[in-house]
């Protein structure tokens, strides 16, 4: 065991954990802003209730996203000092911009939003949550541009003298087609996730409401208004999910084409394609032999991979064996093939779990069409609640595919992962911090989920009592610590 | 002036801004548990005084680190990998503290709040102390080889000068936070905070003066840092005097100037190095051998010139919105009836 291996595990654990909260922050900030806008425009009480209810859940999630994000800013330097030395000139710029342009916006206005319920005019207070939503989206763009640069490095030269990458064109880095394509894919997936969060919460409330006549806390009868509120919220969530889902599919298709162009090895591994083919088939199920580098079993759909990768049914798709040979010739001896098993399955799990949620949204909209209809079958509510963890897992598998598929590189074609790790940090040190982060994160996860459940069960009327008249400002609850 | 020098100054400004702002919320976090009985409204008053602003204060740290990464990649790399243990502890502390702020009030249970209060105390004391240790070591220099890999062990980092630095930042931030509480709260917390400020001063004045003198004599930048050191010492004493005389605005202004000039003096002492090596001075990192190329520095200068004023503007506005003193009534939304604390003792009426 080497420090390198544990440093990779640490990056995986801390980043995946961070990304459980990020998609919800991105999507829910927007959804809460929409709900509050509806309240601002119509003055209807259930919109205020929905804003504060989902706003509370959003804040519980937001806190975790913020604190686990700090780790990312330190981690490049702590565990990946050689990477930082090599890329800082290029990679540091979007990170600094993210902090200056996005994080300040997000953090200042979230404070104003939480504590400003009674201190700001309604319009200004509404603007605060919109600025938070803008901030989270801006932040996503900068960090994804930095990540896209690692997969498709542009706008730089390597200084012969220092051996470091130097930025030559920031517009190339920020306008990288891999950057905006990844942004669309990631952010639309975040909206799907947040949409399904609203769906899962609303489904739970409706189910307890109609099947048990309680709020989830045994014996506590839900107020009459709850049913209409959560039926409305369910539909809002379903619409969000389906609309964003269409964008996920469209941008995902573009991502596959970019992978074929910039990271053919990743695409080949994701499809367990060993030999270069014209009119390559899409693998439905492959059992591969990574020693002998072939698939004893491969159930395929003819020509589909070529179409996905190139837009033509008989287009050429490179196989891993051919690429390995070409890379060895170009970069020197070494293994340039990523972990095929992980990449192949994470690709399938990402697509399968993601599609499940989007398909469920389409079905759900059909089943809740009109003004009154609500599904009665238990299966609907179970499926709605399962769609949320499925969407979160789809996000995670997407990142596993992206990052594991890039191996053995940190910066594609420029810097190997093995050459990126901190030389001065011992195995024991990485092991200690890995154990520490895992323990703290595990504990906080239990606490966070517990709190979410508590507030879901308590319901909106716990936060915002049923008022006759919202114009009585002083009775709108304010948030404080 | 060369771009590398401008960026050294910019990084110093970001770090110093971070300590002036988060300094007082570290102090408030340290003192919160002493501002009222367990489970009392007074603790909430203390917490809510920094509620709307602590998160944005912490972004100064993220920006300082991000800017260091962009402008001086080698500094960022050697600093974070070289100070591995303190950085890890700071991270865990900041994680626990941030979550504690948000979650403490989200369950109505005394043990729940008690646990988060511990997290806030630990999460504030630890970074307040460790940042002093880290920055004292940066100024003093650490064992570092020709490849810019820091080889100093944890005991090396805990040398007397660094420990004094840690004690200085801890006591100074506590004083700064106490003075902030006297300015931003009313009622019993305001009274207790003044007492806490005078207690904190008993540690901050001697350790601060000694640390400043040691820095100036052993690592100082001569006449470049001497005025800063003198202003820092004067402002520190002035802050305590103003707190004594209940001039709350003045005392906060003075402690803010103290934090500002202490860190300005540290960065002034460091220049033109960014991380000196005690193994061989030739191995050290300086503004020229640690910096990015000119293109990045020029680009980042424009970004900073355009956006930093904007950030200062809206962050300043948020302080203006929450300018009123926090009281039991603003926190609970109702008139507070003073009751008993958890141990059944009547809460002091002060």
Short mmCIF file of C-alpha atoms in Angstrom, two decimals, chain A:
data_model
loop_
_atom_site.label_atom_id
_atom_site.label_comp_id
_atom_site.label_asym_id
_atom_site.label_seq_id
_atom_site.Cartn_x
_atom_site.Cartn_y
_atom_site.Cartn_z
CA UNK A 1 0.00 0.00 0.00
CA UNK A 2 1.33 3.43 -0.90
CA UNK A 3 0.31 6.94 0.09
CA UNK A 4 -0.78 7.44 -3.54
CA UNK A 5 -3.50 4.82 -3.26
CA UNK A 6 -4.91 6.25 -0.03
CA UNK A 7 -4.70 9.79 -1.37
CA UNK A 8 -6.85 8.66 -4.29
CA UNK A 9 -9.31 7.02 -1.90
CA UNK A 10 -9.40 10.20 0.14
CA UNK A 11 -10.15 12.28 -2.93
CA UNK A 12 -12.87 9.81 -3.91
CA UNK A 13 -14.47 9.67 -0.48
CA UNK A 14 -14.42 13.40 0.25
CA UNK A 15 -15.48 14.44 -3.25
CA UNK A 16 -18.29 11.91 -3.60
CA UNK A 17 -19.55 12.88 -0.17
CA UNK A 18 -19.40 16.56 -1.10
CA UNK A 19 -21.34 15.79 -4.25
CA UNK A 20 -24.24 14.28 -2.33
CA UNK A 21 -25.07 17.85 -1.27
CA UNK A 22 -24.01 19.86 -4.30
CA UNK A 23 -26.73 18.82 -6.78
CA UNK A 24 -29.40 19.45 -4.16
CA UNK A 25 -27.96 22.89 -3.38
CA UNK A 26 -27.84 23.83 -7.07
CA UNK A 27 -31.34 22.61 -7.83
CA UNK A 28 -33.14 23.43 -4.59
CA UNK A 29 -31.86 27.01 -4.46
CA UNK A 30 -33.58 27.50 -7.78
CA UNK A 31 -36.77 25.66 -6.79
CA UNK A 32 -37.05 27.60 -3.51
CA UNK A 33 -36.50 30.83 -5.45
CA UNK A 34 -39.33 29.87 -7.82
CA UNK A 35 -41.65 29.04 -4.91
CA UNK A 36 -40.88 32.31 -3.18
CA UNK A 37 -41.46 34.18 -6.44
CA UNK A 38 -44.88 32.53 -6.69
CA UNK A 39 -45.66 33.69 -3.17
CA UNK A 40 -44.40 37.19 -3.97
CA UNK A 41 -46.56 37.37 -7.08
CA UNK A 42 -49.76 35.78 -5.77
CA UNK A 43 -49.57 36.23 -2.00
CA UNK A 44 -51.08 32.78 -1.59
CA UNK A 45 -50.41 31.22 1.76
CA UNK A 46 -49.47 27.74 0.55
CA UNK A 47 -46.62 29.20 -1.48
CA UNK A 48 -45.21 30.82 1.65
CA UNK A 49 -45.54 27.50 3.47
CA UNK A 50 -43.88 25.64 0.62
CA UNK A 51 -41.07 28.23 0.45
CA UNK A 52 -40.30 27.97 4.14
CA UNK A 53 -40.71 24.20 4.27
CA UNK A 54 -38.45 23.42 1.32
CA UNK A 55 -36.26 26.37 2.29
CA UNK A 56 -35.59 24.75 5.66
CA UNK A 57 -34.69 21.43 4.03
CA UNK A 58 -32.52 23.32 1.55
CA UNK A 59 -30.62 25.01 4.41
CA UNK A 60 -30.00 21.73 6.22
CA UNK A 61 -28.45 20.40 3.03
CA UNK A 62 -26.68 23.67 2.18
CA UNK A 63 -24.67 23.69 5.42
CA UNK A 64 -23.19 20.29 4.60
CA UNK A 65 -22.34 21.36 1.07
CA UNK A 66 -20.49 24.44 2.34
CA UNK A 67 -18.35 22.76 4.97
CA UNK A 68 -17.42 19.74 2.83
CA UNK A 69 -16.51 22.14 0.03
CA UNK A 70 -13.79 23.76 2.16
CA UNK A 71 -11.97 20.43 2.19
CA UNK A 72 -11.71 20.54 -1.61
CA UNK A 73 -9.93 23.89 -1.53
CA UNK A 74 -7.27 22.46 0.82
CA UNK A 75 -6.99 18.99 -0.59
CA UNK A 76 -5.22 19.79 -3.86
CA UNK A 77 -2.35 21.27 -1.89
CA UNK A 78 -2.34 18.77 0.97
CA UNK A 79 -2.38 15.48 -0.95
CA UNK A 80 -1.61 16.57 -4.52
CA UNK A 81 1.18 19.11 -4.15
CA UNK A 82 2.98 18.06 -7.34
CA UNK A 83 -0.26 18.38 -9.26
CA UNK A 84 -0.77 21.84 -7.74
CA UNK A 85 2.74 22.91 -8.63
CA UNK A 86 2.25 21.76 -12.22
CA UNK A 87 -1.24 23.17 -12.86
CA UNK A 88 -1.63 26.08 -10.41
CA UNK A 89 -1.04 28.66 -13.10
CA UNK A 90 -4.02 27.37 -15.13
CA UNK A 91 -6.19 25.49 -12.63
CA UNK A 92 -5.84 28.02 -9.80
CA UNK A 93 -7.31 30.87 -11.84
CA UNK A 94 -10.85 29.45 -12.18
CA UNK A 95 -10.71 28.37 -8.52
CA UNK A 96 -9.84 31.89 -7.37
CA UNK A 97 -12.54 33.30 -9.66
CA UNK A 98 -15.03 30.84 -8.23
CA UNK A 99 -14.32 32.11 -4.73
CA UNK A 100 -14.37 35.78 -5.68
CA UNK A 101 -17.34 35.77 -8.05
CA UNK A 102 -19.51 32.94 -6.76
CA UNK A 103 -18.77 31.98 -3.16
CA UNK A 104 -18.96 35.53 -1.82
CA UNK A 105 -22.26 36.04 -3.61
CA UNK A 106 -23.69 32.77 -2.33
CA UNK A 107 -22.54 33.12 1.28
CA UNK A 108 -23.42 36.79 1.73
CA UNK A 109 -26.90 36.47 0.29
CA UNK A 110 -27.72 33.20 2.02
CA UNK A 111 -27.03 35.06 5.29
CA UNK A 112 -29.28 37.89 4.17
CA UNK A 113 -31.97 35.41 3.12
CA UNK A 114 -31.91 33.37 6.35
CA UNK A 115 -31.88 36.34 8.70
CA UNK A 116 -33.60 38.88 6.50
CA UNK A 117 -37.22 37.69 6.63
CA UNK A 118 -38.30 40.66 8.68
CA UNK A 119 -35.54 43.08 7.94
CA UNK A 120 -35.66 43.38 4.17
CA UNK A 121 -38.51 44.50 1.95
CA UNK A 122 -40.15 41.45 0.33
CA UNK A 123 -38.75 42.20 -3.11
CA UNK A 124 -35.18 42.60 -1.81
CA UNK A 125 -35.53 39.44 0.24
CA UNK A 126 -36.69 37.55 -2.83
CA UNK A 127 -33.72 38.90 -4.79
CA UNK A 128 -31.42 37.38 -2.13
CA UNK A 129 -32.47 33.79 -2.82
CA UNK A 130 -32.20 34.39 -6.56
CA UNK A 131 -28.64 35.68 -6.06
CA UNK A 132 -27.85 32.54 -4.06
CA UNK A 133 -29.15 30.46 -6.99
CA UNK A 134 -27.04 32.49 -9.43
CA UNK A 135 -24.01 32.10 -7.16
CA UNK A 136 -24.30 28.32 -6.96
CA UNK A 137 -24.61 28.08 -10.75
CA UNK A 138 -21.65 30.37 -11.33
CA UNK A 139 -19.60 28.35 -8.91
CA UNK A 140 -20.53 25.17 -10.78
CA UNK A 141 -19.33 26.70 -14.04
CA UNK A 142 -15.89 27.69 -12.76
CA UNK A 143 -15.15 24.41 -11.01
CA UNK A 144 -16.41 22.38 -13.97
CA UNK A 145 -14.28 24.47 -16.35
CA UNK A 146 -11.29 23.58 -14.16
CA UNK A 147 -12.29 19.92 -14.20
CA UNK A 148 -12.93 19.96 -17.95
CA UNK A 149 -9.43 21.33 -18.46
CA UNK A 150 -8.01 18.21 -16.79
CA UNK A 151 -9.83 16.05 -19.35
CA UNK A 152 -9.27 18.30 -22.35
CA UNK A 153 -6.42 20.70 -21.56
CA UNK A 154 -6.49 23.86 -23.70
CA UNK A 155 -5.16 27.42 -23.59
CA UNK A 156 -1.77 26.66 -22.05
CA UNK A 157 1.85 25.76 -22.79
CA UNK A 158 4.32 23.79 -20.73
CA UNK A 159 7.33 25.89 -19.82
CA UNK A 160 10.42 23.88 -20.79
CA UNK A 161 12.54 25.50 -18.10
CA UNK A 162 10.28 25.06 -15.09
CA UNK A 163 8.31 22.04 -16.32
CA UNK A 164 5.10 23.79 -15.29
CA UNK A 165 1.92 24.43 -17.24
CA UNK A 166 1.37 28.12 -17.99
CA UNK A 167 -1.91 29.74 -18.93
CA UNK A 168 -1.94 31.43 -22.34
CA UNK A 169 -5.64 31.91 -23.01
CA UNK A 170 -8.27 32.10 -20.29
CA UNK A 171 -11.09 32.35 -22.82
CA UNK A 172 -10.04 28.99 -24.23
CA UNK A 173 -10.19 27.51 -20.71
CA UNK A 174 -13.57 29.03 -19.86
CA UNK A 175 -14.97 28.51 -23.36
CA UNK A 176 -13.70 24.92 -23.62
CA UNK A 177 -16.47 22.89 -25.29
CA UNK A 178 -15.83 20.21 -22.71
CA UNK A 179 -16.51 22.84 -20.01
CA UNK A 180 -19.91 24.03 -21.16
CA UNK A 181 -21.00 20.57 -22.19
CA UNK A 182 -20.06 19.19 -18.77
CA UNK A 183 -21.77 22.17 -17.14
CA UNK A 184 -25.03 21.50 -18.96
CA UNK A 185 -24.89 17.82 -18.14
CA UNK A 186 -23.99 18.28 -14.47
CA UNK A 187 -26.37 21.14 -13.75
CA UNK A 188 -29.32 19.53 -15.52
CA UNK A 189 -28.60 16.35 -13.56
CA UNK A 190 -28.58 18.49 -10.42
CA UNK A 191 -32.02 19.81 -11.34
CA UNK A 192 -33.26 16.26 -11.88
CA UNK A 193 -31.94 15.36 -8.43
CA UNK A 194 -33.50 18.37 -6.74
CA UNK A 195 -36.76 17.78 -8.64
CA UNK A 196 -36.80 14.21 -7.37
CA UNK A 197 -36.04 15.45 -3.86
CA UNK A 198 -39.23 17.50 -3.98
CA UNK A 199 -41.05 14.52 -5.51
CA UNK A 200 -39.82 12.12 -2.82
CA UNK A 201 -40.68 14.46 0.04
CA UNK A 202 -44.12 15.29 -1.40
CA UNK A 203 -44.87 11.63 -2.12
CA UNK A 204 -43.98 10.71 1.44
CA UNK A 205 -46.26 13.39 2.83
CA UNK A 206 -49.14 12.47 0.52
CA UNK A 207 -48.78 8.80 1.33
CA UNK A 208 -48.80 9.34 5.10
CA UNK A 209 -51.62 11.80 4.63
CA UNK A 210 -53.92 9.56 2.62
CA UNK A 211 -52.93 6.07 3.86
CA UNK A 212 -52.28 6.75 7.52
CA UNK A 213 -53.93 10.09 8.14
CA UNK A 214 -50.85 11.27 10.02
CA UNK A 215 -47.81 13.41 9.21
CA UNK A 216 -45.27 10.64 9.74
CA UNK A 217 -45.26 11.30 13.46
CA UNK A 218 -47.83 8.74 14.62
CA UNK A 219 -51.13 10.28 15.62
CA UNK A 220 -50.34 13.82 14.48
CA UNK A 221 -53.10 14.61 12.01
CA UNK A 222 -51.99 16.72 9.04
CA UNK A 223 -53.85 19.98 8.43
CA UNK A 224 -56.30 19.98 5.53
CA UNK A 225 -54.17 22.31 3.43
CA UNK A 226 -51.24 19.89 3.43
CA UNK A 227 -52.79 17.62 0.83
CA UNK A 228 -53.25 20.34 -1.78
CA UNK A 229 -49.82 21.79 -1.00
CA UNK A 230 -47.96 18.53 -1.49
CA UNK A 231 -49.97 17.52 -4.52
CA UNK A 232 -48.92 20.85 -6.03
CA UNK A 233 -45.31 20.41 -4.92
CA UNK A 234 -45.27 16.88 -6.35
CA UNK A 235 -46.27 18.22 -9.73
CA UNK A 236 -43.70 21.05 -9.56
CA UNK A 237 -41.04 18.44 -8.78
CA UNK A 238 -42.17 16.15 -11.61
CA UNK A 239 -42.16 18.98 -14.15
CA UNK A 240 -38.67 20.08 -13.05
CA UNK A 241 -37.39 16.53 -13.28
CA UNK A 242 -38.80 15.85 -16.72
CA UNK A 243 -37.68 19.16 -18.24
CA UNK A 244 -34.18 18.85 -16.79
CA UNK A 245 -34.15 15.16 -17.74
CA UNK A 246 -34.50 16.05 -21.41
CA UNK A 247 -31.46 18.33 -21.07
CA UNK A 248 -29.49 15.57 -19.31
CA UNK A 249 -30.09 13.22 -22.24
CA UNK A 250 -29.21 15.83 -24.85
CA UNK A 251 -26.03 16.96 -23.07
CA UNK A 252 -25.11 13.35 -22.22
CA UNK A 253 -25.16 12.53 -25.92
CA UNK A 254 -22.83 15.47 -26.52
CA UNK A 255 -20.58 14.26 -23.70
CA UNK A 256 -20.21 10.88 -25.40
CA UNK A 257 -19.20 12.54 -28.66
CA UNK A 258 -16.64 14.72 -26.86
CA UNK A 259 -15.25 11.66 -25.10
CA UNK A 260 -14.83 9.93 -28.46
CA UNK A 261 -12.90 12.96 -29.63
CA UNK A 262 -10.81 13.91 -26.58
CA UNK A 263 -10.74 10.80 -24.38
CA UNK A 264 -11.24 7.80 -26.68
CA UNK A 265 -9.77 5.50 -24.04
CA UNK A 266 -12.49 6.46 -21.57
CA UNK A 267 -15.25 5.78 -24.08
CA UNK A 268 -13.69 2.47 -25.09
CA UNK A 269 -13.45 1.41 -21.45
CA UNK A 270 -17.02 2.53 -20.77
CA UNK A 271 -18.10 0.23 -23.61
CA UNK A 272 -15.53 -2.53 -22.97
CA UNK A 273 -14.48 -2.13 -26.60
CA UNK A 274 -11.07 -3.75 -27.05
CA UNK A 275 -10.52 -3.46 -30.78
CA UNK A 276 -11.11 -0.48 -33.06
CA UNK A 277 -14.29 -0.99 -35.07
CA UNK A 278 -16.31 0.71 -37.73
CA UNK A 279 -20.00 0.40 -37.04
CA UNK A 280 -19.25 -0.49 -33.42
CA UNK A 281 -22.01 -2.07 -31.35
CA UNK A 282 -23.35 -0.78 -28.03
CA UNK A 283 -22.61 -3.25 -25.28
CA UNK A 284 -25.70 -4.25 -23.29
CA UNK A 285 -23.89 -6.72 -21.09
CA UNK A 286 -20.24 -7.69 -21.26
CA UNK A 287 -18.14 -9.99 -19.14
CA UNK A 288 -14.55 -9.05 -19.84
CA UNK A 289 -11.17 -10.61 -19.31
CA UNK A 290 -8.88 -7.72 -18.47
CA UNK A 291 -5.75 -9.96 -18.44
CA UNK A 292 -6.21 -11.27 -21.94
CA UNK A 293 -7.93 -8.03 -22.96
CA UNK A 294 -11.08 -9.36 -24.64
CA UNK A 295 -14.74 -10.09 -23.75
CA UNK A 296 -15.67 -13.79 -23.54
CA UNK A 297 -19.32 -12.72 -23.28
CA UNK A 298 -20.73 -9.58 -24.90
CA UNK A 299 -24.41 -9.01 -25.69
CA UNK A 300 -24.58 -6.06 -28.05
CA UNK A 301 -26.86 -3.79 -30.05
CA UNK A 302 -25.28 -3.38 -33.50
CA UNK A 303 -23.98 0.01 -34.70
CA UNK A 304 -25.43 1.99 -31.80
CA UNK A 305 -22.06 2.87 -30.22
CA UNK A 306 -20.76 4.27 -33.50
CA UNK A 307 -23.88 6.37 -33.77
CA UNK A 308 -23.55 7.68 -30.18
CA UNK A 309 -19.87 8.43 -30.56
CA UNK A 310 -19.75 9.87 -34.07
CA UNK A 311 -23.32 10.51 -35.22
CA UNK A 312 -22.94 7.92 -38.00
CA UNK A 313 -23.92 4.26 -37.80
CA UNK A 314 -20.70 3.10 -39.45
CA UNK A 315 -18.35 5.62 -37.78
CA UNK A 316 -15.01 4.44 -36.42
CA UNK A 317 -14.66 3.95 -32.66
CA UNK A 318 -11.22 3.28 -31.21
CA UNK A 319 -10.68 0.18 -29.09
CA UNK A 320 -8.54 -0.07 -25.97
CA UNK A 321 -5.92 -2.37 -27.44
CA UNK A 322 -5.25 -0.08 -30.36
CA UNK A 323 -5.20 2.99 -28.13
CA UNK A 324 -2.88 1.34 -25.62
CA UNK A 325 -0.47 0.59 -28.45
CA UNK A 326 -0.66 4.12 -29.81
CA UNK A 327 -0.18 5.69 -26.35
CA UNK A 328 2.82 3.51 -25.59
CA UNK A 329 4.37 4.63 -28.81
CA UNK A 330 3.67 8.29 -28.05
CA UNK A 331 4.08 8.57 -24.28
CA UNK A 332 6.46 5.67 -23.65
CA UNK A 333 5.92 2.37 -21.90
CA UNK A 334 3.16 2.14 -19.28
CA UNK A 335 -0.44 1.11 -18.73
CA UNK A 336 -2.80 3.65 -20.21
CA UNK A 337 -5.98 1.60 -19.78
CA UNK A 338 -8.27 2.62 -16.91
CA UNK A 339 -10.04 0.14 -14.66
CA UNK A 340 -12.45 -1.27 -17.26
CA UNK A 341 -14.79 -2.97 -14.78
CA UNK A 342 -15.38 0.23 -12.79
CA UNK A 343 -15.71 2.47 -15.83
CA UNK A 344 -18.00 0.06 -17.73
CA UNK A 345 -20.38 -0.44 -14.81
CA UNK A 346 -20.42 3.14 -13.57
CA UNK A 347 -21.47 4.20 -17.09
CA UNK A 348 -24.36 1.75 -17.05
CA UNK A 349 -25.43 2.55 -13.50
CA UNK A 350 -25.33 6.28 -14.22
CA UNK A 351 -27.56 5.88 -17.25
CA UNK A 352 -29.88 3.28 -15.75
CA UNK A 353 -30.48 5.02 -12.43
CA UNK A 354 -30.77 8.42 -14.09
CA UNK A 355 -33.25 7.18 -16.66
CA UNK A 356 -35.32 5.54 -13.92
CA UNK A 357 -35.92 8.92 -12.29
CA UNK A 358 -36.72 10.70 -15.54
CA UNK A 359 -39.06 7.92 -16.70
CA UNK A 360 -40.76 7.99 -13.32
CA UNK A 361 -41.32 11.74 -13.72
CA UNK A 362 -43.04 11.18 -17.06
CA UNK A 363 -45.22 8.45 -15.61
CA UNK A 364 -45.95 10.51 -12.50
CA UNK A 365 -47.11 13.48 -14.55
CA UNK A 366 -49.47 11.20 -16.44
CA UNK A 367 -50.85 9.70 -13.24
CA UNK A 368 -51.39 13.11 -11.63
CA UNK A 369 -52.85 14.81 -14.70
CA UNK A 370 -55.74 17.20 -14.21
CA UNK A 371 -56.71 18.91 -11.00
CA UNK A 372 -57.71 16.05 -8.76
CA UNK A 373 -56.02 12.81 -9.72
CA UNK A 374 -53.58 11.21 -7.27
CA UNK A 375 -52.25 7.66 -7.56
CA UNK A 376 -53.56 5.27 -4.95
CA UNK A 377 -51.14 2.35 -5.31
CA UNK A 378 -48.46 1.96 -2.69
CA UNK A 379 -45.90 1.20 -5.41
CA UNK A 380 -46.11 4.75 -6.74
CA UNK A 381 -45.07 6.25 -3.41
CA UNK A 382 -42.30 3.72 -2.84
CA UNK A 383 -40.95 4.32 -6.34
CA UNK A 384 -41.08 8.10 -5.78
CA UNK A 385 -39.10 7.79 -2.58
CA UNK A 386 -36.58 5.44 -4.21
CA UNK A 387 -36.07 7.81 -7.14
CA UNK A 388 -34.15 10.26 -4.92
CA UNK A 389 -31.35 7.91 -3.78
CA UNK A 390 -31.29 6.56 -7.34
CA UNK A 391 -30.70 10.05 -8.72
CA UNK A 392 -28.00 10.78 -6.14
CA UNK A 393 -26.30 7.51 -7.04
CA UNK A 394 -26.55 8.35 -10.75
CA UNK A 395 -24.71 11.62 -10.06
CA UNK A 396 -22.00 9.76 -8.17
CA UNK A 397 -21.56 7.09 -10.84
CA UNK A 398 -21.29 9.86 -13.41
CA UNK A 399 -18.33 11.28 -11.52
CA UNK A 400 -16.78 7.86 -11.00
CA UNK A 401 -16.99 7.36 -14.76
CA UNK A 402 -15.49 10.80 -15.44
CA UNK A 403 -12.62 10.58 -12.99
CA UNK A 404 -11.78 6.87 -13.13
CA UNK A 405 -12.09 6.93 -16.89
CA UNK A 406 -9.41 9.64 -17.07
CA UNK A 407 -6.85 7.43 -15.32
CA UNK A 408 -3.90 7.02 -15.36
CA UNK A 409 -3.84 10.78 -15.94
CA UNK A 410 -4.75 13.71 -13.74
CA UNK A 411 -4.28 16.05 -16.70
CA UNK A 412 -4.97 14.06 -19.85
CA UNK A 413 -1.76 13.50 -21.78
CA UNK A 414 0.21 15.89 -19.56
CA UNK A 415 0.52 14.64 -16.01
CA UNK A 416 0.14 11.16 -14.54
CA UNK A 417 -1.76 10.61 -11.30
CA UNK A 418 1.26 8.81 -9.89
CA UNK A 419 3.35 11.96 -10.47
CA UNK A 420 0.75 14.25 -8.88
CA UNK A 421 0.76 13.10 -5.28
CA UNK A 422 2.54 14.97 -2.44
CA UNK A 423 6.01 13.45 -2.04
CA UNK A 424 6.44 14.67 1.53
CA UNK A 425 3.21 13.23 2.92
CA UNK A 426 3.55 9.78 4.45
CA UNK A 427 1.21 6.81 4.18
CA UNK A 428 0.43 7.14 7.89
CA UNK A 429 -0.54 10.79 7.51
CA UNK A 430 -2.93 10.11 4.64
CA UNK A 431 -4.37 7.09 6.45
CA UNK A 432 -5.00 9.19 9.58
CA UNK A 433 -6.76 11.99 7.73
CA UNK A 434 -8.73 9.53 5.61
CA UNK A 435 -9.95 7.81 8.76
CA UNK A 436 -10.67 11.18 10.37
CA UNK A 437 -12.70 12.55 7.47
CA UNK A 438 -14.59 9.28 7.07
CA UNK A 439 -15.53 9.21 10.75
CA UNK A 440 -16.62 12.86 10.86
CA UNK A 441 -18.51 12.54 7.57
CA UNK A 442 -20.24 9.35 8.68
CA UNK A 443 -21.40 10.94 11.89
CA UNK A 444 -22.61 14.09 10.18
CA UNK A 445 -24.47 12.07 7.58
CA UNK A 446 -26.56 10.39 10.27
CA UNK A 447 -27.23 13.76 11.88
CA UNK A 448 -28.16 15.42 8.59
CA UNK A 449 -30.54 12.70 7.41
CA UNK A 450 -32.12 12.63 10.87
CA UNK A 451 -32.75 16.37 10.72
CA UNK A 452 -34.19 16.21 7.21
CA UNK A 453 -36.60 13.47 8.28
CA UNK A 454 -37.59 15.43 11.35
CA UNK A 455 -38.50 18.51 9.33
CA UNK A 456 -40.22 16.49 6.61
CA UNK A 457 -42.39 14.78 9.23
CA UNK A 458 -43.13 17.97 11.10
CA UNK A 459 -44.44 19.45 7.86
CA UNK A 460 -45.01 23.01 6.74
CA UNK A 461 -47.64 23.97 9.29
CA UNK A 462 -45.07 23.35 12.01
CA UNK A 463 -42.97 26.14 10.48
CA UNK A 464 -45.69 28.44 9.20
CA UNK A 465 -48.93 28.30 11.14
CA UNK A 466 -52.08 28.55 9.05
CA UNK A 467 -52.63 32.27 8.95
CA UNK A 468 -55.72 34.03 7.81
CA UNK A 469 -53.77 36.88 6.40
CA UNK A 470 -50.13 36.99 5.28
CA UNK A 471 -50.17 40.75 5.29
CA UNK A 472 -49.57 40.59 9.01
CA UNK A 473 -45.78 40.64 8.48
CA UNK A 474 -44.93 39.99 12.09
CA UNK A 475 -46.50 36.55 12.01
CA UNK A 476 -44.33 35.26 9.20
CA UNK A 477 -41.79 33.15 11.05
CA UNK A 478 -38.21 34.26 10.75
CA UNK A 479 -35.23 31.96 10.59
CA UNK A 480 -32.50 32.37 13.18
CA UNK A 481 -30.00 30.24 15.02
#
